[in-house]
mmCIF file of C-alpha atoms and ligand atoms in Angstrom:
data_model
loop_
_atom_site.group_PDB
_atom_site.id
_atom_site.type_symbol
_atom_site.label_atom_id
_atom_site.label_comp_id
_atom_site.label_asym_id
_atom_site.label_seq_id
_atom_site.Cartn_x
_atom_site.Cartn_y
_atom_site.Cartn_z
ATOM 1 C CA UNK V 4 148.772 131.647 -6.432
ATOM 2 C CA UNK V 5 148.954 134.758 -4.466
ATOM 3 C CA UNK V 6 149.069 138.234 -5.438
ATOM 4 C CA UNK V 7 152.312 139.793 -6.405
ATOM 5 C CA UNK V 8 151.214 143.076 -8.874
ATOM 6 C CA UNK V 9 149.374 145.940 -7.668
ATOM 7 C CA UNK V 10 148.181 148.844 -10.128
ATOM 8 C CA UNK V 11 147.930 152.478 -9.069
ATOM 9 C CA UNK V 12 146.443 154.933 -11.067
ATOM 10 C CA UNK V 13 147.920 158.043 -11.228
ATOM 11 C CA UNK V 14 146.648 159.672 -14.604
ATOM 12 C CA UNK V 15 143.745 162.146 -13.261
ATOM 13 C CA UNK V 16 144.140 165.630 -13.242
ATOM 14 C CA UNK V 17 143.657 166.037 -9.636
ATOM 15 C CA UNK V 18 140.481 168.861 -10.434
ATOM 16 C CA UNK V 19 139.629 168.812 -6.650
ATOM 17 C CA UNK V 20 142.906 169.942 -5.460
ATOM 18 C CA UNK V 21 143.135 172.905 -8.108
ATOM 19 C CA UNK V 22 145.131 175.225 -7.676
ATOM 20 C CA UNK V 23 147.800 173.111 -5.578
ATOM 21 C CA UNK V 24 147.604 170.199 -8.467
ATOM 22 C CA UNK V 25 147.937 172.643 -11.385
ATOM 23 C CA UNK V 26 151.580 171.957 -12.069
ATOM 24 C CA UNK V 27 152.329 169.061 -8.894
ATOM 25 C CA UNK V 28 150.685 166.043 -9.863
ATOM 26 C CA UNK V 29 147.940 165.730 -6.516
ATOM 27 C CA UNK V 30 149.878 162.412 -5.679
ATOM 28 C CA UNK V 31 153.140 164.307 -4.771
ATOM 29 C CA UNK V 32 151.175 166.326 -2.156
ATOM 30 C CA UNK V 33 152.749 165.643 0.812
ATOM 31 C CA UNK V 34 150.776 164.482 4.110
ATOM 32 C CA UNK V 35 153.415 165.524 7.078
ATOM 33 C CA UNK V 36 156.520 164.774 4.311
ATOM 34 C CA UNK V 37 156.014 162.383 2.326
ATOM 35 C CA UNK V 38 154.067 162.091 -0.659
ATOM 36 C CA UNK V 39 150.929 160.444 -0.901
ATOM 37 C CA UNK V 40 151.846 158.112 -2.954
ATOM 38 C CA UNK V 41 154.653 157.075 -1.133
ATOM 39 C CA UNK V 42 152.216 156.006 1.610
ATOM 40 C CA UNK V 43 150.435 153.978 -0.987
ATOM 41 C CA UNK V 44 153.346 152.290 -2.177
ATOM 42 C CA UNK V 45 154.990 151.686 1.306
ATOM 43 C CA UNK V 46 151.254 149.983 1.754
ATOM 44 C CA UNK V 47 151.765 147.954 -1.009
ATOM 45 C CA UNK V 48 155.624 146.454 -0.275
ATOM 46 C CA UNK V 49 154.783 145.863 3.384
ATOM 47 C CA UNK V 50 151.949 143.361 1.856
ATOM 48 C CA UNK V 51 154.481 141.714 -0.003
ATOM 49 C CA UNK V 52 153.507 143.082 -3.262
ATOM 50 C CA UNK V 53 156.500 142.881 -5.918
ATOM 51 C CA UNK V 54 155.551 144.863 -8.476
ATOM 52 C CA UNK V 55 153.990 148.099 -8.852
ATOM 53 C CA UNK V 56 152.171 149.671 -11.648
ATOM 54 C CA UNK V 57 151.891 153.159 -12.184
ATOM 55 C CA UNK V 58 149.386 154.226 -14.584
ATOM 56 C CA UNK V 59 149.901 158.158 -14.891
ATOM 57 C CA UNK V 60 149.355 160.956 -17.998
ATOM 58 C CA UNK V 61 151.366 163.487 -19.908
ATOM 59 C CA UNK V 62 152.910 166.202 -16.646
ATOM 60 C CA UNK V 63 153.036 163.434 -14.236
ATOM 61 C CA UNK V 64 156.518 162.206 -15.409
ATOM 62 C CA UNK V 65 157.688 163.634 -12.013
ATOM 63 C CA UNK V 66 155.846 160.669 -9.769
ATOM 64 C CA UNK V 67 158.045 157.792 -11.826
ATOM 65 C CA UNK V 68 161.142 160.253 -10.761
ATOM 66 C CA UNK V 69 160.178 160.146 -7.323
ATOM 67 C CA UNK V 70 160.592 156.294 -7.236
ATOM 68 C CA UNK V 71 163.695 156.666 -9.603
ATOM 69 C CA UNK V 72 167.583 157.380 -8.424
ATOM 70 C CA UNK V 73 168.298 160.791 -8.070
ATOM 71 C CA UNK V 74 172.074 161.074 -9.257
ATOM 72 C CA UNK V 75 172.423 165.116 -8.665
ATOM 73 C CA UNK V 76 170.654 164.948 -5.490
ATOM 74 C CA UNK V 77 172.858 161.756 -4.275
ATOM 75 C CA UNK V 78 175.975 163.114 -4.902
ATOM 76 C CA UNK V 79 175.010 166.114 -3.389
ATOM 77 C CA UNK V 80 173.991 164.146 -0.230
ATOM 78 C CA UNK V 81 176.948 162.331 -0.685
ATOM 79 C CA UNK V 82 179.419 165.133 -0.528
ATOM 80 C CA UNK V 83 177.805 166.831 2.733
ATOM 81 C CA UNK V 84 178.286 163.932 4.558
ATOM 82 C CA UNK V 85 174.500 163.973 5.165
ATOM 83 C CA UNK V 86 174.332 160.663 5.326
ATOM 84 C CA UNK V 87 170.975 159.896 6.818
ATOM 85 C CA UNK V 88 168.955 161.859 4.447
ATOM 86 C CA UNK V 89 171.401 160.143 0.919
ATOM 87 C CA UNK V 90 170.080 156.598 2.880
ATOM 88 C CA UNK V 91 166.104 157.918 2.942
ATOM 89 C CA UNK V 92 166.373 159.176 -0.876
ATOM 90 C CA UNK V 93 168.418 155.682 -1.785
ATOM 91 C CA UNK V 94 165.433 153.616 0.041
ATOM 92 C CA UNK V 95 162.693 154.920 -2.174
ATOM 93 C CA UNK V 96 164.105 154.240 -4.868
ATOM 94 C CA UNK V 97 165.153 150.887 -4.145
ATOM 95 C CA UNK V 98 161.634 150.349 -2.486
ATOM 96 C CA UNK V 99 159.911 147.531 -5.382
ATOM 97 C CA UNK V 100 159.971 147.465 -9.154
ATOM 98 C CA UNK V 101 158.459 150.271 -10.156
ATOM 99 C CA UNK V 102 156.850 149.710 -13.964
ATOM 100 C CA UNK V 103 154.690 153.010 -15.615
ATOM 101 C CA UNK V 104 152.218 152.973 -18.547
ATOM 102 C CA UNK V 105 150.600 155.621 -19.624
ATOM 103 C CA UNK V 106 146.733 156.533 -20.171
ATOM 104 C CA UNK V 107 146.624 159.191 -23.047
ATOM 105 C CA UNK V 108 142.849 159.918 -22.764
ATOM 106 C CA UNK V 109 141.794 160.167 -19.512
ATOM 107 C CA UNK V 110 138.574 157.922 -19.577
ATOM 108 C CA UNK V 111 138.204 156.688 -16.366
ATOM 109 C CA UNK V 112 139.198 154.457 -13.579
ATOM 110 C CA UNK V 113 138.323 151.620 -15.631
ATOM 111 C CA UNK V 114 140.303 152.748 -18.447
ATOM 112 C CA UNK V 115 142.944 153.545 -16.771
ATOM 113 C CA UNK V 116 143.252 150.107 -15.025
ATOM 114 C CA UNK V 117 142.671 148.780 -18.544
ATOM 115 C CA UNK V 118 145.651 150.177 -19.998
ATOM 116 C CA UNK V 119 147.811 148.107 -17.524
ATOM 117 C CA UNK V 120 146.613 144.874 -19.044
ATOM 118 C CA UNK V 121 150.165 143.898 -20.482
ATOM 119 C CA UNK V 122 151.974 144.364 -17.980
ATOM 120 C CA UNK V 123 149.638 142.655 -15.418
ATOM 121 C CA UNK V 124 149.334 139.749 -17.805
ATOM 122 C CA UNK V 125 147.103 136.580 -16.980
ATOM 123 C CA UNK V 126 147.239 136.938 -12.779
ATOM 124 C CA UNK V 127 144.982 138.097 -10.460
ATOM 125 C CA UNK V 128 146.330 141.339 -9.437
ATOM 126 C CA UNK V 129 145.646 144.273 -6.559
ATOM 127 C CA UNK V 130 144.551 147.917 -7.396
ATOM 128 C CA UNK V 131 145.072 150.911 -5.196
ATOM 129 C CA UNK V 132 144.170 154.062 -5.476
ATOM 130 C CA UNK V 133 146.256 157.079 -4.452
ATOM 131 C CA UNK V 134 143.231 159.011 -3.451
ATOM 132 C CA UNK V 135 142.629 156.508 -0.415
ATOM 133 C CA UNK V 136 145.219 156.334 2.321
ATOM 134 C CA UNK V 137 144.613 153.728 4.879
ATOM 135 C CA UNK V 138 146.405 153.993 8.615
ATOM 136 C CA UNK V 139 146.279 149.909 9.376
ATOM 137 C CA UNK V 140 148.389 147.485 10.752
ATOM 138 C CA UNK V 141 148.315 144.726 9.437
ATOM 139 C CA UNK V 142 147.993 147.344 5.821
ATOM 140 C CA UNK V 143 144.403 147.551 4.273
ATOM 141 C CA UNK V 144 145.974 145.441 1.264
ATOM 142 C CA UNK V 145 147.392 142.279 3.479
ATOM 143 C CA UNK V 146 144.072 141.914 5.375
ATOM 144 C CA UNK V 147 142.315 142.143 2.027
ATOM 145 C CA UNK V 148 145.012 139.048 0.916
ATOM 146 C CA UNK V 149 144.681 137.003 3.780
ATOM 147 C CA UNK V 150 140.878 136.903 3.110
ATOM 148 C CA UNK V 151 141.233 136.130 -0.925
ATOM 149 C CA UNK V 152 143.886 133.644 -0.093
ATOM 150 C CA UNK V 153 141.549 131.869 2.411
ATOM 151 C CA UNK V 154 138.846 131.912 -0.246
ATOM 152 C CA UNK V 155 140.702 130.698 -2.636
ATOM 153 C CA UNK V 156 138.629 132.644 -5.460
ATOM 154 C CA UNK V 157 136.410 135.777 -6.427
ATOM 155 C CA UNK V 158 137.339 139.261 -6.122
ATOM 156 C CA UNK V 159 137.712 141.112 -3.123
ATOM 157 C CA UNK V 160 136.893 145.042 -2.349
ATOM 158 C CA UNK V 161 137.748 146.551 0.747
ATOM 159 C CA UNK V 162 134.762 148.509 2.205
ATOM 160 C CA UNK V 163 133.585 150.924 4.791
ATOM 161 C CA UNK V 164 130.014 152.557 6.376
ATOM 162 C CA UNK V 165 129.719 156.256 5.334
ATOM 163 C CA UNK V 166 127.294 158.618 6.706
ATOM 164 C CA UNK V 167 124.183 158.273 3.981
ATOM 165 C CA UNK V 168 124.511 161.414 2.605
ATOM 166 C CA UNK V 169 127.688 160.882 0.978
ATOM 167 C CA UNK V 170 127.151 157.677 -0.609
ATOM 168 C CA UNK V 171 126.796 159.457 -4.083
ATOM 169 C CA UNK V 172 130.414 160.066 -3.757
ATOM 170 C CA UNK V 173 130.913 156.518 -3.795
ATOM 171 C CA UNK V 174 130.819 152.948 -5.635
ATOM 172 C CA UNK V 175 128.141 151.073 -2.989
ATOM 173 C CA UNK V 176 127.662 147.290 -2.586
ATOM 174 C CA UNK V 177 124.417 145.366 -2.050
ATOM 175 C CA UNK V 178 125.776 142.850 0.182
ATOM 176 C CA UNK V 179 124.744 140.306 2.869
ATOM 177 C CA UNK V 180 127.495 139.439 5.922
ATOM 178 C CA UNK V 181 128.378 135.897 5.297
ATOM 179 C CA UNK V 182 131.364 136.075 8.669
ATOM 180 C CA UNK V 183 132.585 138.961 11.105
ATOM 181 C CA UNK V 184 133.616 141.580 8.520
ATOM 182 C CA UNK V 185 132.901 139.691 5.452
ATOM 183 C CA UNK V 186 129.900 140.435 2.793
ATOM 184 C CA UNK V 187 128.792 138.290 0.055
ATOM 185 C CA UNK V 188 127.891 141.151 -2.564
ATOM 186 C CA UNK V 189 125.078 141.008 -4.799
ATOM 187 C CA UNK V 190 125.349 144.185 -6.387
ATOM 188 C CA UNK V 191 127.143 147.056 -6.920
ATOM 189 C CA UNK V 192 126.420 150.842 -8.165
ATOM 190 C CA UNK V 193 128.567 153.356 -8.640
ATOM 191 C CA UNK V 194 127.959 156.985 -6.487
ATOM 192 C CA UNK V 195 124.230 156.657 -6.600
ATOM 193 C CA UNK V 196 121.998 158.739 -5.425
ATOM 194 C CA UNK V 197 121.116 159.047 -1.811
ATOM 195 C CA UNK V 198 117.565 157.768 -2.374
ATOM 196 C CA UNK V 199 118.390 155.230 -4.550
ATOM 197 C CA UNK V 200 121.542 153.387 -3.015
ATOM 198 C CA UNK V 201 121.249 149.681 -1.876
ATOM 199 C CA UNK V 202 123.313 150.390 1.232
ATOM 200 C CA UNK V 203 126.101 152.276 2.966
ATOM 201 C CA UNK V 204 128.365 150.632 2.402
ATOM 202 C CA UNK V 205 130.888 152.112 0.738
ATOM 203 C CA UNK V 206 133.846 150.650 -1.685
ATOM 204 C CA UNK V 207 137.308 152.321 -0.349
ATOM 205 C CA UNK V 208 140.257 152.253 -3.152
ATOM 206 C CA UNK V 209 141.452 148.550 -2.786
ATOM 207 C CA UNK V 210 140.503 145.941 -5.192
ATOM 208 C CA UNK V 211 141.552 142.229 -5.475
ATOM 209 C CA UNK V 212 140.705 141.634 -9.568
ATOM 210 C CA UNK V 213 141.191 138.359 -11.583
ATOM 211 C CA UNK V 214 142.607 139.308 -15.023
ATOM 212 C CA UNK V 215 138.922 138.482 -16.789
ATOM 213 C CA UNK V 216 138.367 141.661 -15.575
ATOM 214 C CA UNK V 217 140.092 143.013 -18.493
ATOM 215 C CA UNK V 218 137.914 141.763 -20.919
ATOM 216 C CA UNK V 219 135.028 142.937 -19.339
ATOM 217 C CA UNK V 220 136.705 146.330 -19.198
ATOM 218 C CA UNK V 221 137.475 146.083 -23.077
ATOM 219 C CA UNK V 222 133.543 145.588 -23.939
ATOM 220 C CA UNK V 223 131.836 148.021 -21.457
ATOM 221 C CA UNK V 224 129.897 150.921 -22.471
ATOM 222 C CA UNK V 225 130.701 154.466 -20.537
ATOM 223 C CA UNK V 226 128.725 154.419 -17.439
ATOM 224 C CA UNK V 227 128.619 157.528 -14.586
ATOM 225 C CA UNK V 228 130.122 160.837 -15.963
ATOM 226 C CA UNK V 229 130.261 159.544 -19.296
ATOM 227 C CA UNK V 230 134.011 157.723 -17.887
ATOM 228 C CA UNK V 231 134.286 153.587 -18.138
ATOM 229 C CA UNK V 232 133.767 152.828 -14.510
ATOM 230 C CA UNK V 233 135.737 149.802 -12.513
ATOM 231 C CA UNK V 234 132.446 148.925 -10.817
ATOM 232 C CA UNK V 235 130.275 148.674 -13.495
ATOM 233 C CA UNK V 236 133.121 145.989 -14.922
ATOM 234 C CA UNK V 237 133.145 144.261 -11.374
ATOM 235 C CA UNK V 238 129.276 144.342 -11.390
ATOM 236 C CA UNK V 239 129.539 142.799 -14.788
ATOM 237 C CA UNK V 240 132.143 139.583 -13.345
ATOM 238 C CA UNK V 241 129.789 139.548 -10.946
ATOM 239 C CA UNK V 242 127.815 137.480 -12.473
ATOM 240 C CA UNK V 243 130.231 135.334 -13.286
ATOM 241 C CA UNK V 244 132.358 134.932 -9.872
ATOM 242 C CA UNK V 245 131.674 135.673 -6.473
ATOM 243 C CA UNK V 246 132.270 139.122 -4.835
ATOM 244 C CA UNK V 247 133.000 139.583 -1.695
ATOM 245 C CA UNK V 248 133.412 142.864 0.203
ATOM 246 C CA UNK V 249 135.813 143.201 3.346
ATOM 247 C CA UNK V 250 135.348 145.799 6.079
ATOM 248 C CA UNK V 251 139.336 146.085 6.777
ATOM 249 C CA UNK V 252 140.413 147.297 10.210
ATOM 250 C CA UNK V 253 142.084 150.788 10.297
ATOM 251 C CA UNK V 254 141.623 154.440 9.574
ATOM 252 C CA UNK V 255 141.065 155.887 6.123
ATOM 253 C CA UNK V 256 141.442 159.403 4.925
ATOM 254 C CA UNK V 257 140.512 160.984 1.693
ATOM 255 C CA UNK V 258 143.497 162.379 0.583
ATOM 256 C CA UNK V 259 141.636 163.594 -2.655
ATOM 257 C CA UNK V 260 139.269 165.967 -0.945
ATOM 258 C CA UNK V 261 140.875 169.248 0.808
ATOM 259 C CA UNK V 262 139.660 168.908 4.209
ATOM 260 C CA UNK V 263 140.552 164.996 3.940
ATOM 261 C CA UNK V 264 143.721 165.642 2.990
ATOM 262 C CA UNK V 265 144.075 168.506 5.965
ATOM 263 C CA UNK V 266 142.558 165.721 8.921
ATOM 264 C CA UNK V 267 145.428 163.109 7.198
ATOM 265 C CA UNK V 268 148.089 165.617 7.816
ATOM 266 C CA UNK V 269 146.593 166.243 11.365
ATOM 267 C CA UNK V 270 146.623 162.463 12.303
ATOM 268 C CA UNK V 271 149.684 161.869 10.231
ATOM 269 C CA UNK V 272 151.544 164.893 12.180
ATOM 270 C CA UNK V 273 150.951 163.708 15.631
ATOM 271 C CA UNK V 274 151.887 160.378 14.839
ATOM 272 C CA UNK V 275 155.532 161.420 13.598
ATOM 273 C CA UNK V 276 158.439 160.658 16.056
ATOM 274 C CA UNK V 277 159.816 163.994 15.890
ATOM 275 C CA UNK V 278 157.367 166.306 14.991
ATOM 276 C CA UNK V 279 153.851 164.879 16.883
ATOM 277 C CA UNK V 280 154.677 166.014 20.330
ATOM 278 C CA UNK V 281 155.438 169.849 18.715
ATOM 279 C CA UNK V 282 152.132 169.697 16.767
ATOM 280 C CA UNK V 283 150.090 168.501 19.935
ATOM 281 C CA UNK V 284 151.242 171.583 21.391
ATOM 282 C CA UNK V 285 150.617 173.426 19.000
ATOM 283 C CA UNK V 286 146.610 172.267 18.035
ATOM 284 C CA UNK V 287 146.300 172.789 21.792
ATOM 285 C CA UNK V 288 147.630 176.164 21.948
ATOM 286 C CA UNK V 289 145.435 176.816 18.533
ATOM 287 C CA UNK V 290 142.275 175.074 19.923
ATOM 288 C CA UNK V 291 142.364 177.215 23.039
ATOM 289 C CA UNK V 292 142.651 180.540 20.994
ATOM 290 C CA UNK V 293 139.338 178.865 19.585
ATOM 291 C CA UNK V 294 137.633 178.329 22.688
ATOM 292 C CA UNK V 295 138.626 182.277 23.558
ATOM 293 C CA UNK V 296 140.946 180.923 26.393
ATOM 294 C CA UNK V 297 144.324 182.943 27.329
HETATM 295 C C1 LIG N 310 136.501 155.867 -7.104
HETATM 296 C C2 LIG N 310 135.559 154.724 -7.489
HETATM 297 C C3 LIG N 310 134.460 154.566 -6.441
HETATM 298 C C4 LIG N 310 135.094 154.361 -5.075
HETATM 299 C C5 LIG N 310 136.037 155.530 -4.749
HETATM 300 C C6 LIG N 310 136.798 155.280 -3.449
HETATM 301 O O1 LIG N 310 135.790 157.075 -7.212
HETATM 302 O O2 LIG N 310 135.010 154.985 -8.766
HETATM 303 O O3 LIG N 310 133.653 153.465 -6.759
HETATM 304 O O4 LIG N 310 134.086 154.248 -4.090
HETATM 305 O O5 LIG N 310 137.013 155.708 -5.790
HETATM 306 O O6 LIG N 310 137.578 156.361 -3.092
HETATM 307 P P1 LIG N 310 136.536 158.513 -7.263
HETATM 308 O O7 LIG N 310 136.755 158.909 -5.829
HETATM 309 O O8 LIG N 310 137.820 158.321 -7.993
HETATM 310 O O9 LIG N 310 135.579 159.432 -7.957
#
């Protein structure tokens, strides 16, 4: 049985992205113009995932309203004659069913995954988080898919090699490559520190969970931060059923971190059909004034 629910959690306060993320949740942020979440969820429905679950917090009512109709705005459209733009704001809202729980404490990733549990019921499901957007094609998620449906079993993270120093930033796998791309994973910690982290190998926001994982999630004790951490559950079914961690093919950008979000908008920009060709000229022009060049 293949996956056909994905979770997204949406519920944090966005802290590294203060002051922007005061008021906008960080997930409306656009890179180029369109929200980030947007890209998550487009990455999502081109996988063939049918169902999407938002788990989001008191003032984030505004990212289930992005995926809802928009009567005022339609009509509006509608009136103008602006008929391309009425089609765009129709299309996200008819993207995939869009379902939203809420976390009322914010506890952690774990938690927050956790309070999905109804609605994901007894399936093995996908997470993605918002934070992580991944350029691919074939999408981060369907390569992830493709490699849990040929395994027929386990869970499935998608990972990635950082640069050492920033592995504390990061959930990191003690794996060994069982095929091109593919690691059988002993272990997993979450951000440790630089001395003390089995690898770097790094787990990026994808997940392929069974639903066990919920009552692992239900018994386990806060772990890093004080916050109930996804990988110390996954560690935990670890011992239970295999892991297995998947270098996926394609560019990510952290689209939680400032300077991530600024290089996503960079890339994203000069990949857009009408505006890339204005923005090359543009970084050029800019990277010359750099340089000291007339
Ligand atoms: C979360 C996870 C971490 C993972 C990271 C990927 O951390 O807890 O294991 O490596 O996402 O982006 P966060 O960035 O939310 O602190």
């Amino acid at each position: 049985m293949t996956i056909k629910k994905a979770v997204i959690p949406a519920a944090g306060f966005g802290t590294r992205f203060l002051p922007a993320s005061k008021v906008v949740p960080k997930e409306l942020l656009p890179i180029v113009d369109k929200p980030t979440i947007q890209y998550i969820a487009e990455e999502a429905i081109d996988t063939g995932i049918t169902q999407v679950i938002l788990v989001t917090g008191r003032e984030k009512g505004s990212i289930e309203d992005h995926f809802d109709i928009s009567f005022e705005l339609e009509h509006h459209l509608k009136s103008k004659g602006k008929n391309d733009l009425l089609k765009m704001v129709q299309d996200i809202s008819e993207m995939v069913q869009i379902v939203s729980v809420r976390q009322k404490t914010p506890l952690g990733l774990g938690h927050a995954i956790l309070c999905a549990k109804q609605i994901v019921g007894d399936h093995p499901f996908a997470v993605l988080l918002a934070d992580d957007i991944v350029d691919a094609d074939p999408p981060c998620l369907r390569q992830m898919i493709d490699v849990y449906n040929r395994l027929g079993k386990g869970i499935v993270l998608a990972i990635k090699e950082v640069p050492r120093a920033e592995v504390f930033q990061y959930g990191i796998i003690d794996g060994e490559g069982v095929e091109d791309r593919l690691y059988k994973v002993k272990s997993l910690v979450e951000k440790p520190l630089v001395d003390e982290a089995p690898s770097n190998l790094a787990v990026i926001g994808r997940y392929l969970l069974p639903p066990e994982i919920f009552e692992v999630l239900e018994e386990l004790p806060p772990g890093k931060g004080g916050e109930i951490q996804l990988t110390d559950a996954i560690a935990r079914l670890g011992e239970e059923i295999p892991i297995y961690g998947y270098r996926f093919k394609g560019e990510r950008y952290d689209a939680g971190d400032k300077m991530g979000f600024f290089i996503a908008n960079v890339r994203f920009g000069l990949k857009h059909p009408e505006l890339g060709p204005r923005i090359s000229e543009f970084l050029i022009k800019v990277a010359e004034e750099i340089r000291g060049k007339p």
